[in-house]
Coordinates of N, CA and C in Angstrom, one line a residue:
X886 N 0.2 -10.3 -24.2 CA 0.9 -9.0 -24.1 C 1.3 -8.7 -22.7
X887 N 2.5 -8.2 -22.4 CA 2.9 -7.8 -21.1 C 2.1 -6.6 -20.6
X888 N 1.9 -6.5 -19.3 CA 1.0 -5.4 -18.8 C 1.7 -4.8 -17.5
X889 N 1.3 -3.6 -17.3 CA 1.5 -2.9 -16.0 C 0.2 -2.9 -15.3
X890 N 0.1 -3.7 -14.2 CA -1.1 -3.8 -13.5 C -1.0 -3.2 -12.1
X891 N -1.9 -2.4 -11.7 CA -1.9 -1.7 -10.4 C -3.0 -2.3 -9.6
X892 N -2.7 -3.0 -8.5 CA -3.6 -3.6 -7.5 C -3.7 -2.6 -6.4
X893 N -4.9 -2.0 -6.2 CA -5.0 -1.0 -5.2 C -6.1 -1.3 -4.1
X894 N -6.0 -0.6 -3.0 CA -7.0 -0.8 -2.0 C -6.5 0.0 -0.7
X895 N -7.3 -0.2 0.4 CA -6.9 0.4 1.6 C -5.8 -0.4 2.3
X896 N -5.3 0.1 3.4 CA -4.5 -0.8 4.2 C -5.3 -2.0 4.7
X897 N -4.7 -3.1 5.0 CA -5.3 -4.2 5.6 C -6.2 -5.0 4.7
X898 N -6.1 -4.8 3.4 CA -7.0 -5.5 2.5 C -6.2 -6.7 1.7
X899 N -5.0 -7.0 2.1 CA -4.3 -8.2 1.6 C -3.5 -7.9 0.4
X900 N -3.0 -6.7 0.2 CA -2.2 -6.4 -1.0 C -0.9 -7.2 -1.0
X901 N -0.2 -7.1 0.1 CA 1.1 -7.8 0.2 C 1.0 -9.3 0.1
X902 N -0.1 -9.8 0.7 CA -0.4 -11.2 0.6 C -0.6 -11.7 -0.8
X903 N -1.3 -10.9 -1.6 CA -1.6 -11.2 -3.0 C -0.2 -11.1 -3.8
X904 N 0.6 -10.1 -3.4 CA 1.9 -10.0 -4.1 C 2.7 -11.3 -3.9
X905 N 2.7 -11.7 -2.6 CA 3.5 -12.9 -2.3 C 2.9 -14.2 -3.0
X906 N 1.6 -14.2 -3.1 CA 0.9 -15.3 -3.8 C 1.2 -15.3 -5.3
X907 N 1.2 -14.2 -5.9 CA 1.6 -14.1 -7.4 C 3.0 -14.6 -7.6
X908 N 3.9 -14.1 -6.7 CA 5.3 -14.6 -6.8 C 5.4 -16.1 -6.6
X909 N 4.7 -16.6 -5.7 CA 4.7 -18.1 -5.4 C 4.2 -18.9 -6.6
X910 N 3.1 -18.4 -7.2 CA 2.5 -19.2 -8.3 C 3.4 -19.2 -9.5
X911 N 4.1 -18.1 -9.7 CA 5.0 -18.1 -10.9 C 6.3 -18.8 -10.7
X912 N 6.8 -18.8 -9.4 CA 8.0 -19.5 -9.1 C 7.7 -21.0 -9.2
X913 N 6.5 -21.4 -8.9 CA 6.1 -22.8 -8.9 C 6.1 -23.3 -10.4
X914 N 6.0 -22.4 -11.3 CA 6.0 -22.8 -12.8 C 7.4 -22.5 -13.4
X915 N 8.4 -22.3 -12.5 CA 9.8 -22.2 -13.0 C 10.2 -20.8 -13.4
X916 N 9.3 -19.8 -13.1 CA 9.6 -18.4 -13.5 C 10.4 -17.8 -12.4
X917 N 11.2 -16.8 -12.7 CA 12.0 -16.1 -11.7 C 11.6 -14.6 -11.8
X918 N 11.2 -14.0 -10.7 CA 10.8 -12.6 -10.7 C 11.8 -11.8 -9.9
X919 N 11.7 -10.5 -10.1 CA 12.4 -9.5 -9.2 C 11.3 -8.7 -8.4
X920 N 11.5 -8.7 -7.1 CA 10.6 -8.0 -6.2 C 11.2 -6.7 -5.7
X921 N 10.5 -5.6 -5.9 CA 10.9 -4.3 -5.4 C 9.9 -4.0 -4.3
X922 N 10.4 -3.3 -3.2 CA 9.5 -2.7 -2.2 C 10.1 -1.4 -1.7
X923 N 9.3 -0.8 -0.9 CA 9.8 0.5 -0.3 C 9.1 0.7 1.1
X924 N 10.0 0.8 2.1 CA 9.5 1.1 3.5 C 8.5 0.1 4.0
X925 N 8.8 -1.2 3.8 CA 8.0 -2.3 4.3 C 8.1 -2.3 5.8
X926 N 7.0 -2.7 6.5 CA 6.9 -2.7 7.9 C 8.0 -3.7 8.5
X927 N 8.4 -4.7 7.8 CA 9.4 -5.7 8.3 C 10.8 -5.2 8.2
X928 N 11.0 -4.0 7.5 CA 12.4 -3.5 7.4 C 12.8 -3.4 6.0
X929 N 14.0 -2.9 5.8 CA 14.6 -2.7 4.4 C 14.8 -4.0 3.7
X930 N 14.4 -4.0 2.4 CA 14.6 -5.2 1.6 C 13.8 -6.3 1.9
X931 N 12.6 -6.1 2.5 CA 11.6 -7.1 2.8 C 10.3 -6.9 2.2
X932 N 9.6 -7.9 1.8 CA 8.2 -7.9 1.5 C 7.4 -8.8 2.4
X933 N 6.6 -8.2 3.2 CA 5.9 -9.0 4.3 C 4.4 -8.7 4.3
X934 N 3.7 -9.7 4.8 CA 2.2 -9.6 4.9 C 1.9 -9.7 6.4
X935 N 0.7 -9.3 6.8 CA 0.3 -9.3 8.1 C -0.1 -10.8 8.6
X936 N -0.1 -11.7 7.6 CA -0.3 -13.1 7.9 C 1.0 -13.8 8.4
X937 N 2.1 -13.0 8.4 CA 3.4 -13.5 8.9 C 4.3 -14.0 7.8
X938 N 3.9 -13.9 6.5 CA 4.7 -14.3 5.4 C 5.7 -13.2 5.1
X939 N 6.9 -13.6 4.7 CA 7.9 -12.6 4.3 C 8.9 -13.1 3.3
X940 N 9.4 -12.3 2.4 CA 10.4 -12.7 1.5 C 11.4 -11.6 1.2
X941 N 12.6 -11.9 0.7 CA 13.5 -10.9 0.4 C 13.1 -10.1 -0.8
X942 N 13.5 -8.8 -0.9 CA 13.1 -7.9 -1.9 C 14.3 -6.9 -2.1
X943 N 14.2 -6.2 -3.2 CA 15.1 -5.1 -3.5 C 14.5 -3.8 -3.0
X944 N 15.2 -3.1 -2.1 CA 14.6 -1.8 -1.6 C 14.8 -0.7 -2.7
X945 N 13.6 -0.2 -3.1 CA 13.6 0.8 -4.2 C 13.8 2.2 -3.6
X946 N 15.0 2.5 -3.2 CA 15.3 3.8 -2.6 C 14.9 5.0 -3.4
X947 N 14.7 6.1 -2.8 CA 14.4 7.3 -3.5 C 15.6 7.6 -4.4
X948 N 15.3 7.8 -5.7 CA 16.4 8.1 -6.6 C 16.9 6.9 -7.4
X949 N 16.5 5.7 -7.0 CA 16.9 4.5 -7.7 C 16.2 4.5 -9.1
X950 N 16.9 4.1 -10.1 CA 16.3 3.9 -11.5 C 16.0 2.4 -11.5
X951 N 14.8 2.1 -11.4 CA 14.4 0.6 -11.3 C 14.6 0.0 -12.7
X952 N 14.4 0.7 -13.8 CA 14.6 0.2 -15.1 C 16.1 -0.1 -15.3
X953 N 17.0 0.8 -14.9 CA 18.4 0.6 -15.1 C 18.9 -0.6 -14.2
X954 N 18.3 -0.7 -13.0 CA 18.7 -1.8 -12.1 C 18.3 -3.1 -12.7
X955 N 17.2 -3.2 -13.3 CA 16.8 -4.5 -14.0 C 17.6 -4.8 -15.2
X956 N 17.9 -3.8 -16.0 CA 18.8 -4.0 -17.2 C 20.2 -4.5 -16.7
X957 N 20.7 -3.9 -15.7 CA 22.0 -4.3 -15.2 C 22.0 -5.7 -14.7
X958 N 20.9 -6.1 -14.0 CA 20.8 -7.5 -13.6 C 20.8 -8.4 -14.7
X959 N 20.0 -8.1 -15.7 CA 20.0 -9.0 -16.9 C 21.3 -9.0 -17.7
X960 N 21.9 -7.9 -17.8 CA 23.2 -7.8 -18.5 C 24.3 -8.7 -17.8
X961 N 24.2 -8.8 -16.4 CA 25.1 -9.6 -15.7 C 24.8 -11.1 -15.7
X962 N 23.8 -11.4 -16.4 CA 23.4 -12.8 -16.5 C 22.3 -13.3 -15.6
X963 N 21.7 -12.3 -14.9 CA 20.6 -12.6 -14.1 C 19.3 -12.8 -14.9
X964 N 18.3 -13.5 -14.3 CA 17.1 -13.7 -15.0 C 15.9 -13.0 -14.4
X965 N 15.1 -12.5 -15.3 CA 13.9 -11.8 -14.8 C 12.7 -12.1 -15.7
X966 N 11.7 -12.8 -15.2 CA 10.6 -13.1 -16.1 C 9.4 -12.2 -15.8
X967 N 9.4 -11.6 -14.6 CA 8.3 -10.7 -14.2 C 8.8 -9.8 -13.1
X968 N 8.1 -8.8 -12.8 CA 8.4 -7.8 -11.7 C 7.2 -7.6 -10.8
X969 N 7.5 -7.6 -9.5 CA 6.5 -7.3 -8.5 C 7.0 -6.1 -7.7
X970 N 6.1 -5.1 -7.5 CA 6.4 -4.0 -6.7 C 5.4 -3.8 -5.6
X971 N 5.8 -3.9 -4.4 CA 4.9 -3.7 -3.3 C 5.2 -2.3 -2.7
X972 N 4.2 -1.7 -2.0 CA 4.2 -0.4 -1.4 C 4.6 0.6 -2.6
X973 N 3.9 0.4 -3.7 CA 4.2 1.2 -4.9 C 3.8 2.7 -4.7
X974 N 2.9 2.9 -3.7 CA 2.5 4.3 -3.5 C 3.7 5.2 -3.1
X975 N 4.7 4.6 -2.5 CA 5.9 5.4 -2.0 C 6.9 5.7 -3.1
X976 N 6.7 5.1 -4.3 CA 7.6 5.4 -5.4 C 7.4 6.8 -6.0
X977 N 8.4 7.4 -6.5 CA 8.3 8.7 -7.2 C 7.6 8.4 -8.6
X978 N 6.9 9.4 -9.1 CA 6.3 9.3 -10.4 C 7.3 8.9 -11.5
X979 N 8.5 9.4 -11.4 CA 9.5 9.0 -12.4 C 9.8 7.5 -12.3
X980 N 9.8 6.9 -11.1 CA 10.0 5.5 -11.0 C 8.8 4.7 -11.6
X981 N 7.6 5.2 -11.5 CA 6.5 4.6 -12.1 C 6.7 4.6 -13.6
X982 N 7.2 5.7 -14.2 CA 7.5 5.7 -15.6 C 8.5 4.6 -16.0
X983 N 9.4 4.4 -15.1 CA 10.4 3.4 -15.3 C 9.8 2.0 -15.3
X984 N 8.8 1.8 -14.5 CA 8.1 0.5 -14.5 C 7.4 0.3 -15.8
X985 N 6.7 1.3 -16.3 CA 6.1 1.3 -17.6 C 7.1 0.9 -18.7
X986 N 8.3 1.5 -18.6 CA 9.3 1.2 -19.6 C 9.8 -0.3 -19.6
X987 N 9.8 -0.8 -18.4 CA 10.1 -2.3 -18.2 C 9.1 -3.1 -19.0
X988 N 7.9 -2.7 -18.9 CA 6.8 -3.5 -19.7 C 7.0 -3.3 -21.2
X989 N 7.2 -2.0 -21.6 CA 7.2 -1.7 -23.0 C 8.5 -2.1 -23.7
X990 N 9.7 -1.9 -23.1 CA 11.0 -2.2 -23.7 C 11.5 -3.6 -23.4
X991 N 11.2 -4.1 -22.2 CA 11.8 -5.4 -21.9 C 10.7 -6.5 -22.0
X992 N 9.5 -6.2 -22.2 CA 8.4 -7.2 -22.4 C 8.1 -8.0 -21.2
X993 N 8.2 -7.4 -20.0 CA 7.9 -8.1 -18.8 C 6.6 -7.6 -18.1
X994 N 5.9 -8.5 -17.5 CA 4.7 -8.1 -16.7 C 5.2 -7.4 -15.5
X995 N 4.6 -6.3 -15.1 CA 4.9 -5.7 -13.8 C 3.6 -5.6 -13.0
X996 N 3.6 -6.2 -11.8 CA 2.5 -6.2 -10.9 C 2.8 -5.2 -9.7
X997 N 2.1 -4.1 -9.7 CA 2.4 -3.1 -8.6 C 1.2 -3.1 -7.6
X998 N 1.6 -3.0 -6.4 CA 0.6 -3.1 -5.3 C 0.8 -1.8 -4.4
X999 N -0.4 -1.2 -4.1 CA -0.2 0.0 -3.3 C -1.5 0.6 -2.8
X1000 N -1.4 1.5 -1.9 CA -2.5 2.2 -1.3 C -2.8 3.4 -2.3
X1001 N -4.1 3.7 -2.5 CA -4.4 4.8 -3.4 C -4.2 6.2 -2.8
X1002 N -4.8 6.4 -1.6 CA -4.8 7.7 -0.9 C -4.2 7.6 0.5
X1003 N -3.7 8.8 0.9 CA -3.0 8.8 2.2 C -4.1 9.1 3.3
X1004 N -3.6 9.4 4.5 CA -4.4 9.6 5.7 C -5.3 10.9 5.6
X1005 N -4.9 11.8 4.6 CA -5.7 13.0 4.4 C -6.6 12.8 3.2
X1006 N -6.8 11.6 2.7 CA -7.6 11.3 1.5 C -7.0 11.9 0.2
X1007 N -5.7 12.2 0.2 CA -5.1 12.7 -1.0 C -4.3 11.6 -1.7
X1008 N -4.3 11.6 -3.0 CA -3.6 10.6 -3.8 C -2.1 10.7 -3.5
X1009 N -1.5 9.5 -3.3 CA -0.1 9.4 -3.3 C 0.4 9.7 -4.7
X1010 N 1.5 10.4 -4.9 CA 2.0 10.7 -6.2 C 2.3 9.4 -7.0
X1011 N 2.9 8.4 -6.4 CA 3.1 7.1 -7.1 C 1.9 6.5 -7.5
X1012 N 0.8 6.5 -6.7 CA -0.4 5.8 -7.0 C -1.1 6.6 -8.1
X1013 N -1.0 7.9 -8.1 CA -1.7 8.8 -9.1 C -1.0 8.4 -10.5
X1014 N 0.3 8.3 -10.5 CA 1.0 8.0 -11.8 C 0.6 6.6 -12.3
X1015 N 0.5 5.7 -11.4 CA 0.1 4.3 -11.8 C -1.3 4.4 -12.4
X1016 N -2.2 5.1 -11.8 CA -3.6 5.2 -12.4 C -3.6 5.8 -13.7
X1017 N -2.6 6.7 -14.0 CA -2.5 7.3 -15.3 C -1.9 6.4 -16.3
X1018 N -1.0 5.5 -15.9 CA -0.2 4.8 -16.9 C -0.6 3.3 -17.0
X1019 N -1.1 2.7 -15.9 CA -1.4 1.3 -15.9 C -2.3 0.8 -17.0
X1020 N -1.9 -0.4 -17.5 CA -2.8 -1.1 -18.5 C -4.1 -1.5 -17.8
X1021 N -4.0 -1.9 -16.5 CA -5.2 -2.2 -15.8 C -5.0 -1.8 -14.3
X1022 N -6.1 -1.3 -13.7 CA -6.2 -1.0 -12.3 C -7.2 -1.9 -11.7
X1023 N -6.8 -2.7 -10.7 CA -7.6 -3.7 -10.1 C -7.8 -3.3 -8.6
X1024 N -9.1 -3.2 -8.2 CA -9.4 -2.9 -6.8 C -9.5 -4.3 -6.1
X1025 N -8.7 -4.5 -5.1 CA -8.7 -5.7 -4.4 C -10.1 -6.0 -3.8
X1026 N -10.5 -7.3 -3.9 CA -11.9 -7.6 -3.5 C -12.0 -8.0 -2.0
X1027 N -10.9 -8.2 -1.3 CA -10.9 -8.5 0.1 C -11.2 -7.2 0.8
X1028 N -12.4 -7.1 1.4 CA -12.8 -5.8 2.0 C -12.2 -5.7 3.4
X1029 N -11.5 -4.6 3.7 CA -11.1 -4.2 5.0 C -12.4 -3.6 5.7
X1030 N -12.5 -3.8 7.0 CA -13.7 -3.3 7.7 C -13.3 -2.2 8.7
X1031 N -14.2 -1.2 8.7 CA -14.1 -0.2 9.8 C -14.5 -0.8 11.1
X1032 N -14.2 -0.2 12.2 CA -14.5 -0.7 13.5 C -16.0 -0.9 13.7
X1033 N -16.8 -0.1 12.9 CA -18.3 -0.2 13.0 C -18.9 -1.4 12.2
X1034 N -18.0 -2.1 11.4 CA -18.5 -3.2 10.6 C -18.7 -2.8 9.1
X1035 N -18.8 -1.5 8.8 CA -19.0 -1.1 7.4 C -17.7 -1.3 6.6
X1036 N -17.8 -1.3 5.3 CA -16.6 -1.4 4.5 C -15.7 -0.2 4.7
X1037 N -14.4 -0.5 4.9 CA -13.4 0.6 5.1 C -13.0 1.1 3.8
X1038 N -13.0 2.4 3.6 CA -12.6 3.0 2.4 C -11.5 4.1 2.5
X1039 N -11.1 4.4 3.8 CA -10.2 5.4 4.0 C -9.1 5.0 5.0
X1040 N -7.9 5.5 4.9 CA -6.8 5.2 5.8 C -6.7 6.4 6.8
X1041 N -6.6 6.1 8.1 CA -6.4 7.1 9.1 C -5.1 6.9 9.8
X1042 N -4.4 8.0 10.1 CA -3.2 8.0 10.9 C -3.6 8.3 12.3
X1043 N -3.1 7.6 13.3 CA -3.5 7.8 14.7 C -2.2 8.0 15.5
X1044 N -2.4 8.7 16.6 CA -1.3 8.8 17.7 C -2.1 8.5 19.0
X1045 N -1.7 7.4 19.6 CA -2.4 7.1 20.8 C -3.9 6.9 20.7
X1046 N -4.3 6.4 19.5 CA -5.7 6.1 19.2 C -6.5 7.3 18.6
X1047 N -5.9 8.5 18.7 CA -6.5 9.7 18.2 C -6.1 10.0 16.7
X1048 N -7.1 10.2 15.9 CA -6.8 10.5 14.5 C -6.2 11.9 14.3
X1049 N -5.1 11.9 13.5 CA -4.5 13.1 13.1 C -4.6 13.4 11.6
X1050 N -4.6 14.7 11.3 CA -4.8 15.0 9.8 C -3.7 15.9 9.3
X1051 N -2.7 16.1 10.1 CA -1.5 16.9 9.6 C -0.3 16.1 9.8
X1052 N 0.8 16.5 9.0 CA 2.0 15.8 9.1 C 2.5 15.4 7.8
X1053 N 3.7 14.8 7.7 CA 4.3 14.3 6.5 C 3.5 13.2 5.9
X1054 N 3.5 13.2 4.5 CA 2.6 12.2 3.9 C 3.1 10.8 4.2
X1055 N 4.4 10.5 4.3 CA 4.9 9.2 4.5 C 5.5 9.1 5.9
X1056 N 4.9 8.4 6.8 CA 5.4 8.0 8.1 C 5.1 6.6 8.3
X1057 N 6.1 5.7 8.4 CA 5.9 4.3 8.5 C 5.4 3.9 9.8
X1058 N 4.3 3.1 9.8 CA 3.7 2.6 11.0 C 2.9 1.4 10.6
X1059 N 2.0 0.9 11.5 CA 1.2 -0.3 11.2 C -0.2 -0.1 11.7
X1060 N -1.1 -1.0 11.3 CA -2.5 -0.8 11.7 C -2.7 -1.2 13.1
X1061 N -3.6 -0.5 13.7 CA -4.1 -0.8 15.1 C -3.0 -0.8 16.2
X1062 N -2.1 0.2 16.1 CA -1.1 0.4 17.1 C -1.8 0.7 18.4
X1063 N -1.4 0.2 19.5 CA -2.0 0.4 20.8 C -1.1 1.3 21.7
X1064 N -0.1 1.9 21.2 CA 0.8 2.8 22.0 C 0.6 4.2 21.5
X1065 N 1.5 5.1 22.1 CA 1.4 6.5 21.7 C 2.2 6.7 20.4
X1066 N 2.7 5.7 19.8 CA 3.5 5.8 18.6 C 2.5 6.0 17.4
X1067 N 3.0 6.4 16.3 CA 2.2 6.5 15.1 C 1.7 5.2 14.6
X1068 N 0.4 5.1 14.4 CA -0.3 3.9 13.9 C -1.3 4.3 12.8
X1069 N -1.9 3.3 12.3 CA -2.9 3.5 11.2 C -4.1 2.6 11.5
X1070 N -5.2 3.1 11.0 CA -6.5 2.4 11.1 C -7.3 2.7 9.9
X1071 N -8.0 1.6 9.4 CA -8.9 1.8 8.2 C -10.3 2.1 8.7
X1072 N -11.0 3.1 8.1 CA -12.3 3.6 8.5 C -13.2 3.7 7.3
X1073 N -14.5 3.7 7.6 CA -15.5 4.0 6.6 C -15.4 5.5 6.4
X1074 N -16.0 6.0 5.3 CA -15.9 7.5 5.0 C -16.6 8.3 6.2
X1075 N -17.7 7.8 6.7 CA -18.5 8.5 7.7 C -17.6 8.7 8.9
X1076 N -16.9 7.7 9.4 CA -16.2 7.8 10.6 C -14.8 8.5 10.4
X1077 N -14.3 8.4 9.1 CA -13.1 9.2 8.8 C -13.4 10.7 8.8
X1078 N -14.6 11.1 8.3 CA -15.0 12.5 8.3 C -15.2 13.0 9.7
X1079 N -15.7 12.1 10.6 CA -15.9 12.5 11.9 C -14.7 12.3 12.8
X1080 N -13.6 11.8 12.3 CA -12.4 11.5 13.0 C -12.6 10.6 14.2
X1081 N -13.5 9.6 14.0 CA -13.8 8.7 15.1 C -13.2 7.3 14.8
X1082 N -12.1 7.1 15.6 CA -11.4 5.8 15.5 C -12.0 4.8 16.5
X1083 N -11.5 3.6 16.5 CA -12.1 2.6 17.4 C -11.8 3.0 18.8
X1084 N -10.7 3.6 19.1 CA -10.3 4.0 20.5 C -11.2 5.2 20.9
X1085 N -11.5 6.2 20.1 CA -12.4 7.3 20.5 C -13.8 6.8 20.6
X1086 N -14.2 5.8 19.8 CA -15.5 5.3 19.8 C -15.8 4.6 21.2
X1087 N -14.8 3.8 21.6 CA -14.9 3.2 22.9 C -15.0 4.2 24.1
X1088 N -14.2 5.2 23.9 CA -14.2 6.3 25.0 C -15.6 6.9 25.0
X1089 N -16.2 7.1 23.9 CA -17.5 7.7 23.8 C -18.5 6.8 24.5
X1090 N -18.4 5.5 24.4 CA -19.3 4.5 25.0 C -19.1 4.6 26.5
X1091 N -17.8 4.7 26.9 CA -17.6 4.6 28.4 C -17.9 6.0 29.1
X1092 N -17.9 7.1 28.3 CA -18.2 8.4 28.9 C -19.3 9.0 28.0
X1093 N -20.5 8.6 28.1 CA -21.6 9.1 27.3 C -22.0 10.5 27.7
X1094 N -22.5 11.3 26.7 CA -23.0 12.6 27.0 C -24.3 12.4 27.8
X1095 N -24.5 13.3 28.8 CA -25.7 13.2 29.6 C -26.5 14.5 29.5
X1096 N -27.7 14.4 29.6 CA -28.6 15.6 29.5 C -28.4 16.4 30.8
X1097 N -28.4 17.7 30.7 CA -28.4 18.5 32.0 C -29.7 18.3 32.8
X1098 N -29.5 18.2 34.1 CA -30.6 18.0 35.0 C -30.8 19.3 35.9
X1099 N -32.0 19.8 35.9 CA -32.2 20.9 36.7 C -33.1 20.5 37.9
X1100 N -32.9 21.1 39.0 CA -33.8 20.8 40.1 C -35.0 21.6 40.1
X1101 N -36.0 21.2 40.9 CA -37.2 22.0 41.0 C -38.3 21.4 40.2

């Protein structure tokens, strides 16, 4: 039976790499898939991993009807044996409904990959809808690690290494940026709650608190 499967995890846990691997395995068996993505770090219409792998994809812009796009492709003689969606957290809930319709009406497997929560630990609307509708939700087993070595469970947005907790839900950036631009870092819950990034932790080591000294 065809399924809508949601592969979820933090940033830096290999979601895009797995998406590319699933596509490779199926293409090696003669199957042809349609890949959708949204706001990939490599640019519009790209699916890329941090290992340097990249492939062409359909940019699922805001307002796109992904079900209608696929039906039009098939009607024009195109082939679609399965669907892959990367950065699925950025899709609107109605677009997630359209993915479910692809499974139910067209009989195709849909593999969606995305981050569950944003930098404020709030669910992305697309991820929430996937958790509500998916036949299966799979947590990726490749564990991203916090700077302290513990399992990373939360995504943090940084500016110049400092964690920020306000701003738009979607701002495109990458992990471990070393500039004053927007970046992201994965943290364990303890350090996310304390807003302690790798940069601020290093600063703490370089400038330790000292006990007051009184003379006499």
